[in-house]
PDB file of C-alpha atoms in Angstrom:
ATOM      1  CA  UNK I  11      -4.628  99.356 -38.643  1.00 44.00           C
ATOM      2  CA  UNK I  12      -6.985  99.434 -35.707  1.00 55.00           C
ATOM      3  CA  UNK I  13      -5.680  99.348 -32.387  1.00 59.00           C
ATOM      4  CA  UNK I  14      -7.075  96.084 -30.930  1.00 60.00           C
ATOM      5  CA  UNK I  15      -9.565  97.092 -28.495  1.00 66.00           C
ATOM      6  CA  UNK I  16     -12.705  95.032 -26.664  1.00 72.00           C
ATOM      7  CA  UNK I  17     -15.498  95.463 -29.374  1.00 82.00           C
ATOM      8  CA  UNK I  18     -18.465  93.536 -30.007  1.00 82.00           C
ATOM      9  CA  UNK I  19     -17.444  90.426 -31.784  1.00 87.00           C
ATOM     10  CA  UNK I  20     -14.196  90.162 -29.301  1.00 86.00           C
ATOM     11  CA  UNK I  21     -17.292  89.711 -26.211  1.00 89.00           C
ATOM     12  CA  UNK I  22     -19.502  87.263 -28.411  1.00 92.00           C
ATOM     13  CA  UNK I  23     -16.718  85.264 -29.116  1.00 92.00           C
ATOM     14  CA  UNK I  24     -15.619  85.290 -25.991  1.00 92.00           C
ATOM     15  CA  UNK I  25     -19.272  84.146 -24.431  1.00 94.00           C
ATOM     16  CA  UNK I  26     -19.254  81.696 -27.396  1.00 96.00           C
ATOM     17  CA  UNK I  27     -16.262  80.337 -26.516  1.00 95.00           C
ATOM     18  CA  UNK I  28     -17.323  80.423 -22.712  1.00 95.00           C
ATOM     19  CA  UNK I  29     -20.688  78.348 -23.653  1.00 94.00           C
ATOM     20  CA  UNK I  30     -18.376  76.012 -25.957  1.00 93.00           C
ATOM     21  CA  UNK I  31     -16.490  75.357 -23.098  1.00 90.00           C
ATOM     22  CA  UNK I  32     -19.605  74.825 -20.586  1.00 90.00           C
ATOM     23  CA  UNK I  33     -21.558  72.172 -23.227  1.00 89.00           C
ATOM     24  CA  UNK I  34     -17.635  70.601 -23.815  1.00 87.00           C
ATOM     25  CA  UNK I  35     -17.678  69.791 -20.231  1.00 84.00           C
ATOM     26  CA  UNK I  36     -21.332  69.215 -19.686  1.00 85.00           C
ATOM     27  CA  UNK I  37     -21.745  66.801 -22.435  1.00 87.00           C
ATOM     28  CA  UNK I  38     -18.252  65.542 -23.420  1.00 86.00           C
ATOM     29  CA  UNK I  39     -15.712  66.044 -20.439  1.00 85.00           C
ATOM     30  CA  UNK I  40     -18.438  64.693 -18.063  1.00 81.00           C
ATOM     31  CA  UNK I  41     -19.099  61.494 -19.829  1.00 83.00           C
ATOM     32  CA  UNK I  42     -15.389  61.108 -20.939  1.00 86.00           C
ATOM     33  CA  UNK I  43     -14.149  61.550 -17.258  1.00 88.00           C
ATOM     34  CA  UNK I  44     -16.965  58.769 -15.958  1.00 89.00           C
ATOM     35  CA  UNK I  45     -15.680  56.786 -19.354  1.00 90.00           C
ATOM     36  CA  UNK I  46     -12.153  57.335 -18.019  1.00 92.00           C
ATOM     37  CA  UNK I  47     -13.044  56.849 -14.439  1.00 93.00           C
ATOM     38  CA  UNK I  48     -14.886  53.239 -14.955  1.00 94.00           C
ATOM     39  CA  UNK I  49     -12.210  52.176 -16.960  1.00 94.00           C
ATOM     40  CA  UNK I  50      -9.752  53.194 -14.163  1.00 95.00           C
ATOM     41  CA  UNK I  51     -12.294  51.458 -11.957  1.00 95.00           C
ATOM     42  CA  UNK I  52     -12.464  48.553 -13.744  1.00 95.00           C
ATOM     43  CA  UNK I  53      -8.335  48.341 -14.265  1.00 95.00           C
ATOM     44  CA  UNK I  54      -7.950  48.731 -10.555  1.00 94.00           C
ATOM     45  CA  UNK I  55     -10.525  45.694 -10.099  1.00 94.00           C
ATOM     46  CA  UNK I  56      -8.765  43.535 -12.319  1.00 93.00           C
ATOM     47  CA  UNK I  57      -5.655  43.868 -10.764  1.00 93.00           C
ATOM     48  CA  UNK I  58      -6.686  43.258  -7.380  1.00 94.00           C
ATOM     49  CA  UNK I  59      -8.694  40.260  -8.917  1.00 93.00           C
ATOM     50  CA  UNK I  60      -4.881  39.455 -10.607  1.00 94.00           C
ATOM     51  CA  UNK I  61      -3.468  40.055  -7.109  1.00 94.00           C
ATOM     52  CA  UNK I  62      -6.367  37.462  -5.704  1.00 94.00           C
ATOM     53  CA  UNK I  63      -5.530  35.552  -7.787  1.00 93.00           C
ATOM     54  CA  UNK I  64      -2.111  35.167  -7.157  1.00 94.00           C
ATOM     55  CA  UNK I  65      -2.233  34.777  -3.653  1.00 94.00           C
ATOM     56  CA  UNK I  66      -5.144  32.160  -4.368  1.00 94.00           C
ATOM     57  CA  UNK I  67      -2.760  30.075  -6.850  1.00 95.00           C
ATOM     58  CA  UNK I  68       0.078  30.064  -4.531  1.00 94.00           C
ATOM     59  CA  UNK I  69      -2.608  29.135  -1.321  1.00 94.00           C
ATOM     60  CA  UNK I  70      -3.223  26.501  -4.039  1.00 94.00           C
ATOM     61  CA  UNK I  71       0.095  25.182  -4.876  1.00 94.00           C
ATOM     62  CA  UNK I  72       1.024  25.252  -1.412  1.00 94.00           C
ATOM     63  CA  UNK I  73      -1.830  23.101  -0.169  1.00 95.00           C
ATOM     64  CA  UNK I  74      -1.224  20.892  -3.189  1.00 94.00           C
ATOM     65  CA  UNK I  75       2.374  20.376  -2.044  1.00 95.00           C
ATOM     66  CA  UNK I  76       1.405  19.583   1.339  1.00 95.00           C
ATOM     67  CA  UNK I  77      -1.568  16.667   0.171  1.00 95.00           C
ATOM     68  CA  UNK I  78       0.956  15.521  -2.364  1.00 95.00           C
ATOM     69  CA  UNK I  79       3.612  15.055   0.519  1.00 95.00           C
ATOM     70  CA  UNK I  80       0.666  13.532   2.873  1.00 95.00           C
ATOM     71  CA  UNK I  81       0.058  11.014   0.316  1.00 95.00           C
ATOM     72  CA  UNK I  82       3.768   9.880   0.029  1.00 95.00           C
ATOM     73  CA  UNK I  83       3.952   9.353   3.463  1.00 95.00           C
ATOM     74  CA  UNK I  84       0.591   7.528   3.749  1.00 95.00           C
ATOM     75  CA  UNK I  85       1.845   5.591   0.364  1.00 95.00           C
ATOM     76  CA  UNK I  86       5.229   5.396   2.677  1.00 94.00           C
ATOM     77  CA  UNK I  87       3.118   3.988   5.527  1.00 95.00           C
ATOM     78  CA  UNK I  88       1.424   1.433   3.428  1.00 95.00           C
ATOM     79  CA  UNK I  89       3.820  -0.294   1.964  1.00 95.00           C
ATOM     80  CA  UNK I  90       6.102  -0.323   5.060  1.00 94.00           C
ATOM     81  CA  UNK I  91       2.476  -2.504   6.578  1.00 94.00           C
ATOM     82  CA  UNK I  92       2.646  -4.552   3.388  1.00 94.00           C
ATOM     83  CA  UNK I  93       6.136  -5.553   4.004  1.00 93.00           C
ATOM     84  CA  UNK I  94       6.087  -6.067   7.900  1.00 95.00           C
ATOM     85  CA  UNK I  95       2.932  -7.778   7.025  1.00 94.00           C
ATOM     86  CA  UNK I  96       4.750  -9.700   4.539  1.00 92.00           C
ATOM     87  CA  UNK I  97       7.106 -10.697   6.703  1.00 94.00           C
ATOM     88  CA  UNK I  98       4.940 -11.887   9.271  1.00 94.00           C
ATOM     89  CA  UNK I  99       3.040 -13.943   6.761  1.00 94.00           C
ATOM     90  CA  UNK I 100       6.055 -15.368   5.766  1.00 94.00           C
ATOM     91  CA  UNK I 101       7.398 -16.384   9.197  1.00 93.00           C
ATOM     92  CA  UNK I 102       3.671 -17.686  10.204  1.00 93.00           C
ATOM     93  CA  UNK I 103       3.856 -19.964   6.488  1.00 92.00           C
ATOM     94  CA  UNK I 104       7.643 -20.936   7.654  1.00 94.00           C
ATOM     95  CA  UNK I 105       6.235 -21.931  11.170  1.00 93.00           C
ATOM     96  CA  UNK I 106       3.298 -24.181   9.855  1.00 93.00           C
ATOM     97  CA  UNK I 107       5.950 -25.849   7.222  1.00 93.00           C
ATOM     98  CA  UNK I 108       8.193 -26.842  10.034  1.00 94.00           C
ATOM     99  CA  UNK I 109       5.252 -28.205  12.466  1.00 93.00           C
ATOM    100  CA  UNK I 110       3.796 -29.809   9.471  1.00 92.00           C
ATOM    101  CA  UNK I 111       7.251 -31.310   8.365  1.00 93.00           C
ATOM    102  CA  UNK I 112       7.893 -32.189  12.334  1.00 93.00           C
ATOM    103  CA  UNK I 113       4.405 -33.683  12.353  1.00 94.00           C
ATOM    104  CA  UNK I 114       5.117 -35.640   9.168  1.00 94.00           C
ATOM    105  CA  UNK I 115       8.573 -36.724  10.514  1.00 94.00           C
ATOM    106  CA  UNK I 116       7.151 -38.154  14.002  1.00 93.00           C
ATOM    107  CA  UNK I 117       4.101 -40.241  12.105  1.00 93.00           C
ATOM    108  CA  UNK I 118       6.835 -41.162   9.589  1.00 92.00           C
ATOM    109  CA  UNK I 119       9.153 -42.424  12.393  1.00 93.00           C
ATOM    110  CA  UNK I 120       6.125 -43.878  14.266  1.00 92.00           C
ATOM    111  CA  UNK I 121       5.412 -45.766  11.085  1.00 93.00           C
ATOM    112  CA  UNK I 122       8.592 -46.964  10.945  1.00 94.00           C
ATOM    113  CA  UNK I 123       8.710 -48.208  14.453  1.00 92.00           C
ATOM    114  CA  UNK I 124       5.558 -50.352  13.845  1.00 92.00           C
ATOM    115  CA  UNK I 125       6.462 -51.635  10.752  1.00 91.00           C
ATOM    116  CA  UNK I 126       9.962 -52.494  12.499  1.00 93.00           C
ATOM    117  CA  UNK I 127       8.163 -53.933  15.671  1.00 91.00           C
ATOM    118  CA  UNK I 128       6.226 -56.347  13.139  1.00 91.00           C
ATOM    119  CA  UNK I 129       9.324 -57.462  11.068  1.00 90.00           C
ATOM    120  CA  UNK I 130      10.711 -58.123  14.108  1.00 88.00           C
ATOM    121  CA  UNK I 131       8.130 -60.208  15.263  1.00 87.00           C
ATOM    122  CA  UNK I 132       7.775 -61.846  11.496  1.00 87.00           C
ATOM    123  CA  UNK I 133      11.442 -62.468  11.707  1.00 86.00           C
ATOM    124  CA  UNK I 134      11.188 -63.507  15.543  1.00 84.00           C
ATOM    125  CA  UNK I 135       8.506 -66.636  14.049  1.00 82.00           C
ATOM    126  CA  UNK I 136      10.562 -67.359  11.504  1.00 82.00           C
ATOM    127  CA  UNK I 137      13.116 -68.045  13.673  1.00 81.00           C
ATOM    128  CA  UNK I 138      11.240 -70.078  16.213  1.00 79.00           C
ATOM    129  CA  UNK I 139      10.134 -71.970  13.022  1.00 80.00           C
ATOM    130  CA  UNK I 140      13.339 -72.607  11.588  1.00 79.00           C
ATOM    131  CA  UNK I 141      15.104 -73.416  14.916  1.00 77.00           C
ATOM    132  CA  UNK I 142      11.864 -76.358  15.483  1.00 74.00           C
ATOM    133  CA  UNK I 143      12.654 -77.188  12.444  1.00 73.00           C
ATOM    134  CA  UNK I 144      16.501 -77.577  13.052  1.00 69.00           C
ATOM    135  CA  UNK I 145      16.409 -79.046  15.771  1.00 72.00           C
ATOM    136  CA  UNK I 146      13.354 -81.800  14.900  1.00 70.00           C
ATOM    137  CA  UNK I 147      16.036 -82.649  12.735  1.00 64.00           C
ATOM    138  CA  UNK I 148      18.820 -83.130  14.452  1.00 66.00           C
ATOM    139  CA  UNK I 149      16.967 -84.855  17.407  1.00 67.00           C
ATOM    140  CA  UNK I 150      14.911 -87.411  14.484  1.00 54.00           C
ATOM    141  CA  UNK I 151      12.603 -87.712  16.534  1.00 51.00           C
ATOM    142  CA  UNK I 152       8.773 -84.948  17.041  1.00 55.00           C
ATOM    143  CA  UNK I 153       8.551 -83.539  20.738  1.00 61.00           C
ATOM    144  CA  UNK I 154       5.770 -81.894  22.110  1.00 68.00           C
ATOM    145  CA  UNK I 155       5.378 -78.755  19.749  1.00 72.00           C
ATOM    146  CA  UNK I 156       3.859 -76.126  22.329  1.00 76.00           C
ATOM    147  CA  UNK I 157       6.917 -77.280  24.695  1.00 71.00           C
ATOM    148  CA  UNK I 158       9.467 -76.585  22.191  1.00 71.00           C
ATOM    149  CA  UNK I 159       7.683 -73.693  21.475  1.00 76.00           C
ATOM    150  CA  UNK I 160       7.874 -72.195  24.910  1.00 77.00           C
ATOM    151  CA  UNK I 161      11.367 -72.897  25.016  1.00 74.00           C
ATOM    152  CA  UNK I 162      12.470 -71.330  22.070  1.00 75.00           C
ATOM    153  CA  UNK I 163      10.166 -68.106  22.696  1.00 77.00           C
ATOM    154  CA  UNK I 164      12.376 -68.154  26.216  1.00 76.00           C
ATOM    155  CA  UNK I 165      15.695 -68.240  24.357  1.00 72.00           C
ATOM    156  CA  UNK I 166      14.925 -65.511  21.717  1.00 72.00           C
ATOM    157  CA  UNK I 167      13.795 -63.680  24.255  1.00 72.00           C
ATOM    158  CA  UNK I 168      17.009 -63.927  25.666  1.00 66.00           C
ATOM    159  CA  UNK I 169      18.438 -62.993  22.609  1.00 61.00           C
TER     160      UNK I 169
END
């Protein structure tokens, strides 16, 4: 057995190994560590994006929570105008029935009054009639008929 010693083949392996090592790093290690970095890189981008993201969605959610509660109160705000509005119209329709109905009342009781002014004075001829007519009658005998007339206007009149 040979003592193991530094020969020959020990040093050109060794400078093989050492020019192995160089071209390992130069051409593989190299690329693989840019392969490795970009890919780092590109994880670190898409987690901030992720992160972004997030905080984008919930800037999102929270604005969308505050137009959705604007538009209940503006929907609140409408339809509390539609119903005071409502009401109004209501009370302004209710105030034009009872003018109209007042209106129709007073020509209906004006109406009234003429028509009960002219029976009267229908039933006041009659009666001047009837009472010539009586008392032609009972006297047998014609007076002067604007004379009788006069007096009988004077004693409904009275009446």
């Amino acid at each position: 057995m040979n003592p193991v010693g530094i020969n020959g083949t020990l040093i050109v392996q060794f400078v093989t190994f050492v020019i192995l090592v160089a071209l390992l790093y130069k051409y593989m290690y190299g690329p693989l560590r840019k392969v490795m970095d970009d890919r780092r890189a590109k994880i670190a981008d898409g987690l901030a994006a992720a992160e972004r993201g997030k905080e984008e969605m919930a800037l999102a959610q929270k604005r969308a929570t505050e137009l959705l509660r604007e538009a209940k109160e503006k929907a609140a705000e409408i339809i509390a105008n539609a119903e005071r509005r409502g009401v109004e119209l209501r009370e302004e329709a209710q105030g034009k029935a009872r003018e109209e109905a007042d209106r129709i009342i007073a020509s209906a009781r004006a109406e009234i009054d003429v028509e009960t002014n002219r029976a009267r004075e229908v039933l006041r001829g009659q009666v001047v009639e009837l009472v010539v007519n009586g008392t032609q009658r009972i006297l047998h005998r014609e007076i002067d008929d604007q004379a009788h007339r006069d007096i009988i206007d004077r004693m409904v009149g009275q009446l």
